[in-house]
PDB file of C-alpha atoms in Angstrom:
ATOM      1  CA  UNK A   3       0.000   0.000   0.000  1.00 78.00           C
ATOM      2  CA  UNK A   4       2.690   2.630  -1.056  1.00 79.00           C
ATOM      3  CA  UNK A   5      -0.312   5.512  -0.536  1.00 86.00           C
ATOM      4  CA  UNK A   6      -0.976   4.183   3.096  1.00 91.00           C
ATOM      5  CA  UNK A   7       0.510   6.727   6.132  1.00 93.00           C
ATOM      6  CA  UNK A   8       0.043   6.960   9.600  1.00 92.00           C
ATOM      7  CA  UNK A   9      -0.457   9.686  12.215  1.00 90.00           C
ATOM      8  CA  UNK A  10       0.464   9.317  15.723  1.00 86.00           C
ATOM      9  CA  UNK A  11      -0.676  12.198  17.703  1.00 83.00           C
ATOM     10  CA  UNK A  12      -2.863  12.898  21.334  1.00 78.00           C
ATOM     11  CA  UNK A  13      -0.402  10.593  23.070  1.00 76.00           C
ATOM     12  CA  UNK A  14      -1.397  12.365  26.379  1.00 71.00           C
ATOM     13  CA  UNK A  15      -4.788  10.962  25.730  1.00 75.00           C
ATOM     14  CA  UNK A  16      -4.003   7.505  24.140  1.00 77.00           C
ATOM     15  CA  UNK A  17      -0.928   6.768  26.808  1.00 78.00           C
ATOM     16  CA  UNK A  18      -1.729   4.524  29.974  1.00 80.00           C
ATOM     17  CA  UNK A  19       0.164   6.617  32.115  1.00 73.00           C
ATOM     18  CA  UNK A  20      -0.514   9.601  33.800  1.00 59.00           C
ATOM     19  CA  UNK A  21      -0.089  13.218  32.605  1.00 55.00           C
ATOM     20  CA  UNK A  22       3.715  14.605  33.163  1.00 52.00           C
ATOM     21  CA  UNK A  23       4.614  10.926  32.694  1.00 58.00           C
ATOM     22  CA  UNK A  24       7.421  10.347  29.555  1.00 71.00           C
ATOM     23  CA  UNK A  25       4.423   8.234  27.494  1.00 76.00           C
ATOM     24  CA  UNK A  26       6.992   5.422  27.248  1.00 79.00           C
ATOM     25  CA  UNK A  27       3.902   3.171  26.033  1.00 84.00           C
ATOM     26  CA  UNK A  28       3.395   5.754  23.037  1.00 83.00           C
ATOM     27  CA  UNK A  29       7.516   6.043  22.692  1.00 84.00           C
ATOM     28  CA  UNK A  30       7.726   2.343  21.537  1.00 86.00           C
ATOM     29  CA  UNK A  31       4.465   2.395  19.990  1.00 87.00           C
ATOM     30  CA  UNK A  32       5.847   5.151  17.473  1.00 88.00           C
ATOM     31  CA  UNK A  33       9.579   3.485  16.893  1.00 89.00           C
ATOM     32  CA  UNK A  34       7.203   0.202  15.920  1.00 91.00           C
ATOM     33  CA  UNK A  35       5.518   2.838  13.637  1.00 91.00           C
ATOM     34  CA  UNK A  36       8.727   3.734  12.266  1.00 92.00           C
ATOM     35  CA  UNK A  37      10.102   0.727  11.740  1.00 92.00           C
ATOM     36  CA  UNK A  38       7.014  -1.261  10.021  1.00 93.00           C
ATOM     37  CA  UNK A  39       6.102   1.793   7.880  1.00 93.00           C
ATOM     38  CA  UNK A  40       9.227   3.620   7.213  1.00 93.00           C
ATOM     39  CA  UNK A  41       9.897   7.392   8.182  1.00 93.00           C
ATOM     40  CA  UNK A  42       8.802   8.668   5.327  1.00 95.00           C
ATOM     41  CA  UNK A  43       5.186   7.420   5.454  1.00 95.00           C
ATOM     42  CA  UNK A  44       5.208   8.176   9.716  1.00 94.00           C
ATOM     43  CA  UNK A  45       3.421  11.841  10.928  1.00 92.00           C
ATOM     44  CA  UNK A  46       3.686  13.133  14.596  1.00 87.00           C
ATOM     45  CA  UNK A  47       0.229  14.996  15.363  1.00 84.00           C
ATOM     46  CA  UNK A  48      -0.143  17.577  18.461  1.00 78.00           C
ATOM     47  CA  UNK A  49      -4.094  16.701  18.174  1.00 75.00           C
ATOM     48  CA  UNK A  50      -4.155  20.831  18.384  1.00 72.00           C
ATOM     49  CA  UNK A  51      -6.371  22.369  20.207  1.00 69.00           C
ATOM     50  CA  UNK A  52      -7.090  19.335  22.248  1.00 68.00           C
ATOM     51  CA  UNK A  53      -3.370  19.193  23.619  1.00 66.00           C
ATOM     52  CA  UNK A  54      -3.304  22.781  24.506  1.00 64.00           C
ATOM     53  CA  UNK A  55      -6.819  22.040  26.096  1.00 63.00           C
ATOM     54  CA  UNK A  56      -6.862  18.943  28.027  1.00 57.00           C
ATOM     55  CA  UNK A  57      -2.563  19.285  28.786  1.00 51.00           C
ATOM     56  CA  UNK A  58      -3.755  19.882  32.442  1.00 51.00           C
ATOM     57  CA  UNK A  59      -1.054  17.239  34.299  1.00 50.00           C
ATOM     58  CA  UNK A  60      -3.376  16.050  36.174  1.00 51.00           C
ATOM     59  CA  UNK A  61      -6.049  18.833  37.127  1.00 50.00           C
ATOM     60  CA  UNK A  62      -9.206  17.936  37.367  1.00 52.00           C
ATOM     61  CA  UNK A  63     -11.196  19.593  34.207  1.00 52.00           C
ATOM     62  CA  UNK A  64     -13.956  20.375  36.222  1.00 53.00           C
ATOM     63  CA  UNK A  65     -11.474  22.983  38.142  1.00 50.00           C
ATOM     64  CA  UNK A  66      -9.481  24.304  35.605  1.00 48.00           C
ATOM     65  CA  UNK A  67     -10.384  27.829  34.271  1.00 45.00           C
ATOM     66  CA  UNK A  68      -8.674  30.028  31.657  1.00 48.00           C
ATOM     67  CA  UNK A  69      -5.957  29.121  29.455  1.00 49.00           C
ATOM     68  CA  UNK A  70      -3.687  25.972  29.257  1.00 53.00           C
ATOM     69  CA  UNK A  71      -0.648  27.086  31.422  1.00 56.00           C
ATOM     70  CA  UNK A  72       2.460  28.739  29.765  1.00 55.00           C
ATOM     71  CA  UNK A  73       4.205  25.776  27.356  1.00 58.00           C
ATOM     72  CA  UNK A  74       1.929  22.820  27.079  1.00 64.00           C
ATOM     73  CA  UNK A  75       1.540  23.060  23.600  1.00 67.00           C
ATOM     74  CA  UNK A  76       5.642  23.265  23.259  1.00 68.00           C
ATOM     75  CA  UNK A  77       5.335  20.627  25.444  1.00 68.00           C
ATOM     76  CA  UNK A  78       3.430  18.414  23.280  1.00 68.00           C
ATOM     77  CA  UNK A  79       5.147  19.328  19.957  1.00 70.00           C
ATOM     78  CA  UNK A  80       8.524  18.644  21.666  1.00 70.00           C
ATOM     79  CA  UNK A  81       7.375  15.201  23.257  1.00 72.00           C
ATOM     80  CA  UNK A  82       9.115  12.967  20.047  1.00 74.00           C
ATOM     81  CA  UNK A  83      12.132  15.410  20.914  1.00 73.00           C
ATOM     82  CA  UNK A  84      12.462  14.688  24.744  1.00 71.00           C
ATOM     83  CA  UNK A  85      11.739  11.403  23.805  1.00 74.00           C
ATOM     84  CA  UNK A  86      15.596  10.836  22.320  1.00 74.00           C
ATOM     85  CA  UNK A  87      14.374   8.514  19.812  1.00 78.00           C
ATOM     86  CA  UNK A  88      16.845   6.716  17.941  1.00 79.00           C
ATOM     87  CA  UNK A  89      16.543   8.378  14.629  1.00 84.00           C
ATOM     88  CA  UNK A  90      18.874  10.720  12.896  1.00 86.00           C
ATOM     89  CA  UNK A  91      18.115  14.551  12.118  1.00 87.00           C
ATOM     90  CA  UNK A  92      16.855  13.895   8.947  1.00 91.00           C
ATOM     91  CA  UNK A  93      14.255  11.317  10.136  1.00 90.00           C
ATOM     92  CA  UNK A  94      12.477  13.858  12.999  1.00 87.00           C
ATOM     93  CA  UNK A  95      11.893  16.523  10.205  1.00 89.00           C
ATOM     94  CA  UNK A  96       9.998  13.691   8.227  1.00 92.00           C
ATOM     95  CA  UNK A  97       8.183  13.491  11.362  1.00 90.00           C
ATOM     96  CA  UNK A  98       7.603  16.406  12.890  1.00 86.00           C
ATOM     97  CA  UNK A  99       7.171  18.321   9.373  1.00 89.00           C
ATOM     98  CA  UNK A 100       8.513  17.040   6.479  1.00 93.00           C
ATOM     99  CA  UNK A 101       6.079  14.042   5.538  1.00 94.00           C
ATOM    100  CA  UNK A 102       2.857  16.727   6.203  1.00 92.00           C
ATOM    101  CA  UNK A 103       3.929  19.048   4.217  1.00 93.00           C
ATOM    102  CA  UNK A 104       4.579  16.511   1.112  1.00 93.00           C
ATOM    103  CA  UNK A 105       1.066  14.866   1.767  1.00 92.00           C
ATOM    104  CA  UNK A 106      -0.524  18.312   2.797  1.00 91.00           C
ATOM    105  CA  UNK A 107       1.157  21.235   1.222  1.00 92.00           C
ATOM    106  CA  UNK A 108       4.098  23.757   2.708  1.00 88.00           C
ATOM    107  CA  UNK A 109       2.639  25.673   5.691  1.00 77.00           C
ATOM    108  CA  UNK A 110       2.322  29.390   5.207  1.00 78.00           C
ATOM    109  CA  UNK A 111       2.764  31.363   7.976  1.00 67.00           C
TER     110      UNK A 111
END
C-alpha cells in the first residue's frame, strides 16, 4: 500500500500513564511505527487544540479555568524530541514536518 501513512498524535490521551509521565507506552508504539512503515510514510500529530486544552497534568477539568498554562503546547510538539528517539536529524523533520507538508502542502505562515 505505497499511498498508506500513519499519524500518531494525542499521546497524552491515548498513553496509559498519567499526565507529566514520559508516554513510554506511546515512545515504543511510534519506533514500531517507524520501523514497520518507514519514516517517510510516519506523521507526529499535536491533536491541536485538544493538547493545549486537556494538557492539564493532572487537574481535574472540572477545576481548571482560563488558558492551558504557559508551554503545554511546546510541550506536546517537543514530546518525540524529549523522547531521544533513535533516529537521525533527517528522520524527525519527516516526522515532525517534512512528511505533512509533502502529503498536505508547505505551511504558510
Amino acid at each position: 500500500y505505497p499511498m498508506l501513512h500513519v499519524k500518531a498524535s494525542a499521546v497524552f490521551r491515548v498513553s496509559e500513564f498519567a499526565h507529566g509521565a514520559e508516554y513510554i507506552d506511546v515512545r515504543i508504539r511510534l519506533e514500531e511505527l517507524l520501523s514497520a512503515f518507514g519514516p517517510e510514510r510516519v506523521i507526529f500529530g499535536t491533536d491541536y487544540p485538544f493538547s493545549v486544552l486537556e494538557y492539564r497534568d493532572g487537574i481535574d477539568e472540572d477545576d481548571v479555568k482560563g488558558p492551558a498554562p504557559d508551554g503545554a503546547y511546546t510541550a506536546v510538539t517537543h514530546q518525540p524530541l524529549d523522547w531521544q528517539l533513535n533516529v537521525d536529524v533527517s528522520t524527525l523533520k519527516l516526522l515532525l514536518r517534512g512528511n505533512s507538508e509533502r502529503l498536505f502542502g508547505e505551511w504558510k505562515d
